[in-house]
Amino acid sequence: MALLTQTVTTETAINWEELAQKIRKNESGLRVGDVITEQTKDDEELDLVVVDMGPGWARFESKDCLPAEVPYNQNGRNAGGFAESGVKWHLDNVVFASLPEELQAVISEVERVQEGGKTYRCQLFLPTESEMFGNCSYSGDDHYKQIEYYKDRRHRIKCNRKGGTPDWYYLASVASGSSTSCVYVSGIGSSIYWYHASDELCVPVCFIIQ
């Protein structure tokens, strides 16, 4: 059973379906910064942080990444953006399958927008450069506003696994004016673009319940 740690430092065992129903009814009592600790099927422990919320929905992102490093695209190109990327395939087919069935059942399919206004649907996704940093230094992926939680640089730093060391991780955004570069977050919480989409970096777990 998953364990909820709230910002008032209380711990409560939770049932995902019951929590999802309360989120939809605005009765969850969750606040930004609350943490739900869950374990994947391959025994990786994840601290899932409430990073944003509103009427009838809550957005969760893992405090740290999963240890597997993956390329944005094996062919080294960024054409098609996140919607057509290998890293999205990895989230859809590998990471999602590793989550407990109880959690899988409540994760909502949502519509997301990427560079150029293209939309795609997904259950797991990566944050964009604008959601993480507000301004876009390297991409044109400015559809979303900065998430308040990520205005604190410390919250942008993620380890390569819970209890691991700070590491680089991919964002959904690709670099403007380049056919190969993608945007990522460094081990000190800064935005950087990486030259080759075939290079392997960590990814966090991000989803919405609504």
PDB file of N, CA and C in Angstrom, residues 74-172:
ATOM      1  N   GLN A  74      16.769   7.197 -30.509  1.00  0.00           N
ATOM      2  CA  GLN A  74      17.952   6.405 -30.834  1.00  0.00           C
ATOM      3  C   GLN A  74      18.629   6.878 -32.113  1.00  0.00           C
ATOM      4  N   ASN A  75      17.871   7.500 -33.012  1.00  0.00           N
ATOM      5  CA  ASN A  75      18.472   7.953 -34.273  1.00  0.00           C
ATOM      6  C   ASN A  75      19.212   9.279 -34.141  1.00  0.00           C
ATOM      7  N   GLY A  76      19.217   9.856 -32.930  1.00  0.00           N
ATOM      8  CA  GLY A  76      19.956  11.086 -32.694  1.00  0.00           C
ATOM      9  C   GLY A  76      19.286  12.348 -33.185  1.00  0.00           C
ATOM     10  N   ARG A  77      18.040  12.254 -33.658  1.00  0.00           N
ATOM     11  CA  ARG A  77      17.315  13.408 -34.178  1.00  0.00           C
ATOM     12  C   ARG A  77      16.201  13.805 -33.213  1.00  0.00           C
ATOM     13  N   ASN A  78      15.724  15.042 -33.339  1.00  0.00           N
ATOM     14  CA  ASN A  78      14.625  15.488 -32.475  1.00  0.00           C
ATOM     15  C   ASN A  78      13.343  15.774 -33.260  1.00  0.00           C
ATOM     16  N   ALA A  79      13.298  15.360 -34.528  1.00  0.00           N
ATOM     17  CA  ALA A  79      12.123  15.605 -35.369  1.00  0.00           C
ATOM     18  C   ALA A  79      10.871  15.000 -34.738  1.00  0.00           C
ATOM     19  N   GLY A  80       9.775  15.760 -34.766  1.00  0.00           N
ATOM     20  CA  GLY A  80       8.521  15.276 -34.199  1.00  0.00           C
ATOM     21  C   GLY A  80       8.345  15.609 -32.744  1.00  0.00           C
ATOM     22  N   GLY A  81       9.427  16.109 -32.102  1.00  0.00           N
ATOM     23  CA  GLY A  81       9.339  16.486 -30.698  1.00  0.00           C
ATOM     24  C   GLY A  81       8.995  15.323 -29.794  1.00  0.00           C
ATOM     25  N   PHE A  82       8.515  15.648 -28.607  1.00  0.00           N
ATOM     26  CA  PHE A  82       8.217  14.614 -27.617  1.00  0.00           C
ATOM     27  C   PHE A  82       7.136  13.658 -28.112  1.00  0.00           C
ATOM     28  N   ALA A  83       6.159  14.171 -28.855  1.00  0.00           N
ATOM     29  CA  ALA A  83       5.027  13.350 -29.297  1.00  0.00           C
ATOM     30  C   ALA A  83       5.468  12.126 -30.085  1.00  0.00           C
ATOM     31  N   GLU A  84       6.574  12.240 -30.824  1.00  0.00           N
ATOM     32  CA  GLU A  84       7.037  11.143 -31.668  1.00  0.00           C
ATOM     33  C   GLU A  84       8.377  10.585 -31.195  1.00  0.00           C
ATOM     34  N   SER A  85       8.707  10.816 -29.949  1.00  0.00           N
ATOM     35  CA  SER A  85      10.043  10.465 -29.454  1.00  0.00           C
ATOM     36  C   SER A  85      10.129   9.051 -28.884  1.00  0.00           C
ATOM     37  N   GLY A  86      11.352   8.562 -28.852  1.00  0.00           N
ATOM     38  CA  GLY A  86      11.609   7.285 -28.210  1.00  0.00           C
ATOM     39  C   GLY A  86      11.436   7.346 -26.706  1.00  0.00           C
ATOM     40  N   VAL A  87      11.700   8.513 -26.117  1.00  0.00           N
ATOM     41  CA  VAL A  87      11.551   8.626 -24.669  1.00  0.00           C
ATOM     42  C   VAL A  87      10.073   8.551 -24.284  1.00  0.00           C
ATOM     43  N   LYS A  88       9.186   9.071 -25.127  1.00  0.00           N
ATOM     44  CA  LYS A  88       7.747   8.915 -24.860  1.00  0.00           C
ATOM     45  C   LYS A  88       7.358   7.449 -24.954  1.00  0.00           C
ATOM     46  N   TRP A  89       7.872   6.755 -25.943  1.00  0.00           N
ATOM     47  CA  TRP A  89       7.602   5.313 -26.057  1.00  0.00           C
ATOM     48  C   TRP A  89       8.056   4.593 -24.792  1.00  0.00           C
ATOM     49  N   HIS A  90       9.209   4.959 -24.277  1.00  0.00           N
ATOM     50  CA  HIS A  90       9.729   4.335 -23.057  1.00  0.00           C
ATOM     51  C   HIS A  90       8.787   4.583 -21.877  1.00  0.00           C
ATOM     52  N   LEU A  91       8.306   5.810 -21.739  1.00  0.00           N
ATOM     53  CA  LEU A  91       7.372   6.120 -20.656  1.00  0.00           C
ATOM     54  C   LEU A  91       6.073   5.338 -20.821  1.00  0.00           C
ATOM     55  N   ASP A  92       5.557   5.290 -22.052  1.00  0.00           N
ATOM     56  CA  ASP A  92       4.290   4.612 -22.323  1.00  0.00           C
ATOM     57  C   ASP A  92       4.369   3.110 -22.089  1.00  0.00           C
ATOM     58  N   ASN A  93       5.472   2.500 -22.496  1.00  0.00           N
ATOM     59  CA  ASN A  93       5.534   1.044 -22.568  1.00  0.00           C
ATOM     60  C   ASN A  93       6.382   0.375 -21.497  1.00  0.00           C
ATOM     61  N   VAL A  94       7.345   1.086 -20.956  1.00  0.00           N
ATOM     62  CA  VAL A  94       8.225   0.487 -19.949  1.00  0.00           C
ATOM     63  C   VAL A  94       7.919   1.035 -18.560  1.00  0.00           C
ATOM     64  N   VAL A  95       7.955   2.357 -18.426  1.00  0.00           N
ATOM     65  CA  VAL A  95       7.742   2.956 -17.104  1.00  0.00           C
ATOM     66  C   VAL A  95       6.311   2.736 -16.624  1.00  0.00           C
ATOM     67  N   PHE A  96       5.327   2.993 -17.481  1.00  0.00           N
ATOM     68  CA  PHE A  96       3.932   2.815 -17.063  1.00  0.00           C
ATOM     69  C   PHE A  96       3.680   1.383 -16.614  1.00  0.00           C
ATOM     70  N   ALA A  97       4.217   0.419 -17.350  1.00  0.00           N
ATOM     71  CA  ALA A  97       4.018  -0.990 -17.004  1.00  0.00           C
ATOM     72  C   ALA A  97       4.669  -1.359 -15.679  1.00  0.00           C
ATOM     73  N   SER A  98       5.669  -0.587 -15.257  1.00  0.00           N
ATOM     74  CA  SER A  98       6.371  -0.887 -14.004  1.00  0.00           C
ATOM     75  C   SER A  98       5.630  -0.364 -12.776  1.00  0.00           C
ATOM     76  N   LEU A  99       4.615   0.466 -12.981  1.00  0.00           N
ATOM     77  CA  LEU A  99       3.873   1.036 -11.857  1.00  0.00           C
ATOM     78  C   LEU A  99       2.839   0.041 -11.348  1.00  0.00           C
ATOM     79  N   PRO A 100       2.495   0.102 -10.068  1.00  0.00           N
ATOM     80  CA  PRO A 100       1.469  -0.797  -9.530  1.00  0.00           C
ATOM     81  C   PRO A 100       0.146  -0.614 -10.277  1.00  0.00           C
ATOM     82  N   GLU A 101      -0.596  -1.710 -10.464  1.00  0.00           N
ATOM     83  CA  GLU A 101      -1.865  -1.633 -11.185  1.00  0.00           C
ATOM     84  C   GLU A 101      -2.825  -0.631 -10.550  1.00  0.00           C
ATOM     85  N   GLU A 102      -2.801  -0.531  -9.221  1.00  0.00           N
ATOM     86  CA  GLU A 102      -3.705   0.396  -8.534  1.00  0.00           C
ATOM     87  C   GLU A 102      -3.428   1.842  -8.948  1.00  0.00           C
ATOM     88  N   LEU A 103      -2.157   2.159  -9.166  1.00  0.00           N
ATOM     89  CA  LEU A 103      -1.792   3.500  -9.620  1.00  0.00           C
ATOM     90  C   LEU A 103      -2.093   3.667 -11.102  1.00  0.00           C
ATOM     91  N   GLN A 104      -1.752   2.672 -11.907  1.00  0.00           N
ATOM     92  CA  GLN A 104      -2.052   2.738 -13.341  1.00  0.00           C
ATOM     93  C   GLN A 104      -3.524   3.073 -13.584  1.00  0.00           C
ATOM     94  N   ALA A 105      -4.396   2.477 -12.777  1.00  0.00           N
ATOM     95  CA  ALA A 105      -5.838   2.589 -12.996  1.00  0.00           C
ATOM     96  C   ALA A 105      -6.375   4.002 -12.794  1.00  0.00           C
ATOM     97  N   VAL A 106      -5.660   4.842 -12.049  1.00  0.00           N
ATOM     98  CA  VAL A 106      -6.185   6.183 -11.746  1.00  0.00           C
ATOM     99  C   VAL A 106      -5.456   7.297 -12.491  1.00  0.00           C
ATOM    100  N   ILE A 107      -4.386   6.974 -13.206  1.00  0.00           N
ATOM    101  CA  ILE A 107      -3.664   7.996 -13.965  1.00  0.00           C
ATOM    102  C   ILE A 107      -4.486   8.389 -15.186  1.00  0.00           C
ATOM    103  N   SER A 108      -4.737   9.657 -15.336  1.00  0.00           N
ATOM    104  CA  SER A 108      -5.590  10.151 -16.422  1.00  0.00           C
ATOM    105  C   SER A 108      -4.817  10.288 -17.730  1.00  0.00           C
ATOM    106  N   GLU A 109      -5.497  10.033 -18.829  1.00  0.00           N
ATOM    107  CA  GLU A 109      -4.951  10.381 -20.138  1.00  0.00           C
ATOM    108  C   GLU A 109      -5.245  11.858 -20.366  1.00  0.00           C
ATOM    109  N   VAL A 110      -4.225  12.621 -20.681  1.00  0.00           N
ATOM    110  CA  VAL A 110      -4.384  14.068 -20.834  1.00  0.00           C
ATOM    111  C   VAL A 110      -3.861  14.513 -22.194  1.00  0.00           C
ATOM    112  N   GLU A 111      -4.313  15.673 -22.614  1.00  0.00           N
ATOM    113  CA  GLU A 111      -3.803  16.276 -23.847  1.00  0.00           C
ATOM    114  C   GLU A 111      -2.723  17.279 -23.497  1.00  0.00           C
ATOM    115  N   ARG A 112      -1.601  17.166 -24.173  1.00  0.00           N
ATOM    116  CA  ARG A 112      -0.481  18.070 -23.950  1.00  0.00           C
ATOM    117  C   ARG A 112      -0.154  18.789 -25.260  1.00  0.00           C
ATOM    118  N   VAL A 113       0.514  19.946 -25.124  1.00  0.00           N
ATOM    119  CA  VAL A 113       0.874  20.764 -26.284  1.00  0.00           C
ATOM    120  C   VAL A 113       2.391  20.912 -26.327  1.00  0.00           C
ATOM    121  N   GLN A 114       2.976  20.768 -27.513  1.00  0.00           N
ATOM    122  CA  GLN A 114       4.419  20.941 -27.670  1.00  0.00           C
ATOM    123  C   GLN A 114       4.712  22.059 -28.663  1.00  0.00           C
ATOM    124  N   GLU A 115       5.980  22.217 -28.993  1.00  0.00           N
ATOM    125  CA  GLU A 115       6.413  23.261 -29.915  1.00  0.00           C
ATOM    126  C   GLU A 115       5.563  23.255 -31.182  1.00  0.00           C
ATOM    127  N   GLY A 116       5.223  24.456 -31.647  1.00  0.00           N
ATOM    128  CA  GLY A 116       4.433  24.570 -32.862  1.00  0.00           C
ATOM    129  C   GLY A 116       2.948  24.344 -32.666  1.00  0.00           C
ATOM    130  N   GLY A 117       2.522  24.128 -31.419  1.00  0.00           N
ATOM    131  CA  GLY A 117       1.105  23.941 -31.130  1.00  0.00           C
ATOM    132  C   GLY A 117       0.587  22.541 -31.359  1.00  0.00           C
ATOM    133  N   LYS A 118       1.458  21.600 -31.700  1.00  0.00           N
ATOM    134  CA  LYS A 118       1.016  20.222 -31.914  1.00  0.00           C
ATOM    135  C   LYS A 118       0.559  19.616 -30.595  1.00  0.00           C
ATOM    136  N   THR A 119      -0.564  18.898 -30.633  1.00  0.00           N
ATOM    137  CA  THR A 119      -1.081  18.260 -29.426  1.00  0.00           C
ATOM    138  C   THR A 119      -0.874  16.748 -29.495  1.00  0.00           C
ATOM    139  N   TYR A 120      -0.799  16.143 -28.346  1.00  0.00           N
ATOM    140  CA  TYR A 120      -0.704  14.684 -28.250  1.00  0.00           C
ATOM    141  C   TYR A 120      -1.352  14.262 -26.941  1.00  0.00           C
ATOM    142  N   ARG A 121      -1.702  12.990 -26.843  1.00  0.00           N
ATOM    143  CA  ARG A 121      -2.322  12.471 -25.635  1.00  0.00           C
ATOM    144  C   ARG A 121      -1.378  11.479 -24.973  1.00  0.00           C
ATOM    145  N   CYS A 122      -1.421  11.440 -23.660  1.00  0.00           N
ATOM    146  CA  CYS A 122      -0.501  10.573 -22.926  1.00  0.00           C
ATOM    147  C   CYS A 122      -1.004  10.394 -21.504  1.00  0.00           C
ATOM    148  N   GLN A 123      -0.436   9.411 -20.819  1.00  0.00           N
ATOM    149  CA  GLN A 123      -0.675   9.243 -19.391  1.00  0.00           C
ATOM    150  C   GLN A 123       0.560   9.678 -18.596  1.00  0.00           C
ATOM    151  N   LEU A 124       1.726   9.259 -19.037  1.00  0.00           N
ATOM    152  CA  LEU A 124       2.977   9.748 -18.454  1.00  0.00           C
ATOM    153  C   LEU A 124       3.602  10.734 -19.430  1.00  0.00           C
ATOM    154  N   PHE A 125       4.264  11.736 -18.901  1.00  0.00           N
ATOM    155  CA  PHE A 125       4.864  12.763 -19.760  1.00  0.00           C
ATOM    156  C   PHE A 125       6.085  13.340 -19.055  1.00  0.00           C
ATOM    157  N   LEU A 126       6.759  14.259 -19.719  1.00  0.00           N
ATOM    158  CA  LEU A 126       7.858  15.009 -19.121  1.00  0.00           C
ATOM    159  C   LEU A 126       7.470  16.482 -19.066  1.00  0.00           C
ATOM    160  N   PRO A 127       7.961  17.231 -18.079  1.00  0.00           N
ATOM    161  CA  PRO A 127       7.700  18.676 -18.037  1.00  0.00           C
ATOM    162  C   PRO A 127       8.359  19.359 -19.236  1.00  0.00           C
ATOM    163  N   THR A 128       7.819  20.509 -19.617  1.00  0.00           N
ATOM    164  CA  THR A 128       8.436  21.316 -20.668  1.00  0.00           C
ATOM    165  C   THR A 128       9.414  22.313 -20.042  1.00  0.00           C
ATOM    166  N   GLU A 129      10.214  22.938 -20.902  1.00  0.00           N
ATOM    167  CA  GLU A 129      11.159  23.938 -20.403  1.00  0.00           C
ATOM    168  C   GLU A 129      10.433  25.095 -19.724  1.00  0.00           C
ATOM    169  N   SER A 130       9.304  25.529 -20.290  1.00  0.00           N
ATOM    170  CA  SER A 130       8.586  26.657 -19.687  1.00  0.00           C
ATOM    171  C   SER A 130       7.965  26.282 -18.344  1.00  0.00           C
ATOM    172  N   GLU A 131       7.486  25.059 -18.193  1.00  0.00           N
ATOM    173  CA  GLU A 131       6.920  24.630 -16.911  1.00  0.00           C
ATOM    174  C   GLU A 131       7.989  24.580 -15.827  1.00  0.00           C
ATOM    175  N   MET A 132       9.185  24.224 -16.228  1.00  0.00           N
ATOM    176  CA  MET A 132      10.264  24.080 -15.255  1.00  0.00           C
ATOM    177  C   MET A 132      10.937  25.416 -14.942  1.00  0.00           C
ATOM    178  N   PHE A 133      11.113  26.279 -15.962  1.00  0.00           N
ATOM    179  CA  PHE A 133      11.925  27.487 -15.785  1.00  0.00           C
ATOM    180  C   PHE A 133      11.194  28.809 -16.052  1.00  0.00           C
ATOM    181  N   GLY A 134      10.008  28.753 -16.599  1.00  0.00           N
ATOM    182  CA  GLY A 134       9.291  29.986 -16.915  1.00  0.00           C
ATOM    183  C   GLY A 134       9.650  30.501 -18.293  1.00  0.00           C
ATOM    184  N   ASN A 135      10.860  30.955 -18.476  1.00  0.00           N
ATOM    185  CA  ASN A 135      11.317  31.395 -19.795  1.00  0.00           C
ATOM    186  C   ASN A 135      11.948  30.220 -20.530  1.00  0.00           C
ATOM    187  N   CYS A 136      11.988  30.327 -21.846  1.00  0.00           N
ATOM    188  CA  CYS A 136      12.585  29.275 -22.666  1.00  0.00           C
ATOM    189  C   CYS A 136      13.909  29.772 -23.231  1.00  0.00           C
ATOM    190  N   SER A 137      14.997  29.299 -22.673  1.00  0.00           N
ATOM    191  CA  SER A 137      16.325  29.711 -23.129  1.00  0.00           C
ATOM    192  C   SER A 137      16.755  28.963 -24.377  1.00  0.00           C
ATOM    193  N   TYR A 138      16.269  27.736 -24.550  1.00  0.00           N
ATOM    194  CA  TYR A 138      16.778  26.896 -25.628  1.00  0.00           C
ATOM    195  C   TYR A 138      15.705  26.382 -26.582  1.00  0.00           C
ATOM    196  N   SER A 139      14.449  26.388 -26.168  1.00  0.00           N
ATOM    197  CA  SER A 139      13.387  25.842 -27.009  1.00  0.00           C
ATOM    198  C   SER A 139      12.338  26.908 -27.301  1.00  0.00           C
ATOM    199  N   GLY A 140      11.399  26.558 -28.172  1.00  0.00           N
ATOM    200  CA  GLY A 140      10.240  27.411 -28.403  1.00  0.00           C
ATOM    201  C   GLY A 140       9.005  26.847 -27.730  1.00  0.00           C
ATOM    202  N   ASP A 141       9.231  26.018 -26.727  1.00  0.00           N
ATOM    203  CA  ASP A 141       8.161  25.270 -26.065  1.00  0.00           C
ATOM    204  C   ASP A 141       7.575  26.095 -24.921  1.00  0.00           C
ATOM    205  N   ASP A 142       6.908  27.207 -25.264  1.00  0.00           N
ATOM    206  CA  ASP A 142       6.489  28.172 -24.248  1.00  0.00           C
ATOM    207  C   ASP A 142       4.978  28.203 -24.028  1.00  0.00           C
ATOM    208  N   HIS A 143       4.292  27.123 -24.322  1.00  0.00           N
ATOM    209  CA  HIS A 143       2.832  27.092 -24.185  1.00  0.00           C
ATOM    210  C   HIS A 143       2.392  27.202 -22.727  1.00  0.00           C
ATOM    211  N   TYR A 144       3.160  26.618 -21.811  1.00  0.00           N
ATOM    212  CA  TYR A 144       2.761  26.551 -20.405  1.00  0.00           C
ATOM    213  C   TYR A 144       3.506  27.574 -19.552  1.00  0.00           C
ATOM    214  N   LYS A 145       2.862  27.980 -18.469  1.00  0.00           N
ATOM    215  CA  LYS A 145       3.503  28.851 -17.487  1.00  0.00           C
ATOM    216  C   LYS A 145       4.369  28.017 -16.541  1.00  0.00           C
ATOM    217  N   GLN A 146       5.300  28.688 -15.867  1.00  0.00           N
ATOM    218  CA  GLN A 146       6.142  27.992 -14.903  1.00  0.00           C
ATOM    219  C   GLN A 146       5.297  27.498 -13.729  1.00  0.00           C
ATOM    220  N   ILE A 147       5.537  26.267 -13.335  1.00  0.00           N
ATOM    221  CA  ILE A 147       4.874  25.707 -12.161  1.00  0.00           C
ATOM    222  C   ILE A 147       5.510  26.322 -10.922  1.00  0.00           C
ATOM    223  N   GLU A 148       4.701  26.831 -10.034  1.00  0.00           N
ATOM    224  CA  GLU A 148       5.184  27.541  -8.848  1.00  0.00           C
ATOM    225  C   GLU A 148       6.195  26.716  -8.057  1.00  0.00           C
ATOM    226  N   TYR A 149       5.939  25.438  -7.930  1.00  0.00           N
ATOM    227  CA  TYR A 149       6.815  24.542  -7.163  1.00  0.00           C
ATOM    228  C   TYR A 149       8.242  24.573  -7.693  1.00  0.00           C
ATOM    229  N   TYR A 150       8.394  24.727  -9.011  1.00  0.00           N
ATOM    230  CA  TYR A 150       9.721  24.671  -9.619  1.00  0.00           C
ATOM    231  C   TYR A 150      10.436  26.017  -9.646  1.00  0.00           C
ATOM    232  N   LYS A 151       9.832  27.044  -9.086  1.00  0.00           N
ATOM    233  CA  LYS A 151      10.553  28.307  -8.958  1.00  0.00           C
ATOM    234  C   LYS A 151      11.693  28.184  -7.949  1.00  0.00           C
ATOM    235  N   ASP A 152      11.598  27.220  -7.070  1.00  0.00           N
ATOM    236  CA  ASP A 152      12.684  26.909  -6.134  1.00  0.00           C
ATOM    237  C   ASP A 152      13.639  25.942  -6.831  1.00  0.00           C
ATOM    238  N   ARG A 153      14.855  26.386  -7.099  1.00  0.00           N
ATOM    239  CA  ARG A 153      15.820  25.566  -7.844  1.00  0.00           C
ATOM    240  C   ARG A 153      16.034  24.206  -7.206  1.00  0.00           C
ATOM    241  N   ARG A 154      15.964  24.128  -5.895  1.00  0.00           N
ATOM    242  CA  ARG A 154      16.187  22.852  -5.212  1.00  0.00           C
ATOM    243  C   ARG A 154      15.182  21.793  -5.656  1.00  0.00           C
ATOM    244  N   HIS A 155      13.981  22.236  -6.003  1.00  0.00           N
ATOM    245  CA  HIS A 155      12.960  21.288  -6.442  1.00  0.00           C
ATOM    246  C   HIS A 155      13.213  20.783  -7.858  1.00  0.00           C
ATOM    247  N   ARG A 156      14.072  21.479  -8.601  1.00  0.00           N
ATOM    248  CA  ARG A 156      14.388  21.039  -9.965  1.00  0.00           C
ATOM    249  C   ARG A 156      15.516  20.016  -9.981  1.00  0.00           C
ATOM    250  N   ILE A 157      16.210  19.860  -8.882  1.00  0.00           N
ATOM    251  CA  ILE A 157      17.318  18.907  -8.802  1.00  0.00           C
ATOM    252  C   ILE A 157      16.758  17.520  -8.511  1.00  0.00           C
ATOM    253  N   LYS A 158      17.084  16.568  -9.363  1.00  0.00           N
ATOM    254  CA  LYS A 158      16.625  15.197  -9.172  1.00  0.00           C
ATOM    255  C   LYS A 158      17.819  14.250  -9.197  1.00  0.00           C
ATOM    256  N   CYS A 159      17.778  13.261  -8.334  1.00  0.00           N
ATOM    257  CA  CYS A 159      18.826  12.236  -8.316  1.00  0.00           C
ATOM    258  C   CYS A 159      18.491  11.141  -9.324  1.00  0.00           C
ATOM    259  N   ASN A 160      19.488  10.295  -9.608  1.00  0.00           N
ATOM    260  CA  ASN A 160      19.291   9.220 -10.579  1.00  0.00           C
ATOM    261  C   ASN A 160      18.432   8.082 -10.033  1.00  0.00           C
ATOM    262  N   ARG A 161      18.104   8.142  -8.774  1.00  0.00           N
ATOM    263  CA  ARG A 161      17.135   7.265  -8.116  1.00  0.00           C
ATOM    264  C   ARG A 161      16.988   7.781  -6.695  1.00  0.00           C
ATOM    265  N   LYS A 162      15.993   7.358  -5.979  1.00  0.00           N
ATOM    266  CA  LYS A 162      15.840   7.787  -4.599  1.00  0.00           C
ATOM    267  C   LYS A 162      17.064   7.353  -3.805  1.00  0.00           C
ATOM    268  N   GLY A 163      17.687   8.304  -3.109  1.00  0.00           N
ATOM    269  CA  GLY A 163      18.892   8.006  -2.352  1.00  0.00           C
ATOM    270  C   GLY A 163      20.153   8.013  -3.182  1.00  0.00           C
ATOM    271  N   GLY A 164      20.036   8.374  -4.487  1.00  0.00           N
ATOM    272  CA  GLY A 164      21.191   8.382  -5.369  1.00  0.00           C
ATOM    273  C   GLY A 164      21.886   9.730  -5.404  1.00  0.00           C
ATOM    274  N   THR A 165      22.493  10.045  -6.530  1.00  0.00           N
ATOM    275  CA  THR A 165      23.232  11.298  -6.681  1.00  0.00           C
ATOM    276  C   THR A 165      22.542  12.184  -7.718  1.00  0.00           C
ATOM    277  N   PRO A 166      22.644  13.527  -7.585  1.00  0.00           N
ATOM    278  CA  PRO A 166      22.019  14.427  -8.563  1.00  0.00           C
ATOM    279  C   PRO A 166      22.493  14.114  -9.980  1.00  0.00           C
ATOM    280  N   ASP A 167      21.559  14.110 -10.915  1.00  0.00           N
ATOM    281  CA  ASP A 167      21.890  13.709 -12.280  1.00  0.00           C
ATOM    282  C   ASP A 167      21.120  14.560 -13.284  1.00  0.00           C
ATOM    283  N   TRP A 168      21.514  14.450 -14.538  1.00  0.00           N
ATOM    284  CA  TRP A 168      20.827  15.135 -15.621  1.00  0.00           C
ATOM    285  C   TRP A 168      19.583  14.346 -16.002  1.00  0.00           C
ATOM    286  N   TYR A 169      18.533  15.064 -16.423  1.00  0.00           N
ATOM    287  CA  TYR A 169      17.333  14.363 -16.898  1.00  0.00           C
ATOM    288  C   TYR A 169      16.670  15.163 -18.011  1.00  0.00           C
ATOM    289  N   TYR A 170      16.039  14.431 -18.911  1.00  0.00           N
ATOM    290  CA  TYR A 170      15.397  15.051 -20.069  1.00  0.00           C
ATOM    291  C   TYR A 170      14.125  15.800 -19.690  1.00  0.00           C
ATOM    292  N   LEU A 171      13.866  16.901 -20.410  1.00  0.00           N
ATOM    293  CA  LEU A 171      12.554  17.534 -20.456  1.00  0.00           C
ATOM    294  C   LEU A 171      11.886  17.127 -21.772  1.00  0.00           C
ATOM    295  N   ALA A 172      10.617  17.493 -21.940  1.00  0.00           N
ATOM    296  CA  ALA A 172       9.923  17.175 -23.189  1.00  0.00           C
ATOM    297  C   ALA A 172      10.429  18.029 -24.347  1.00  0.00           C
TER     298      ALA A 172
END
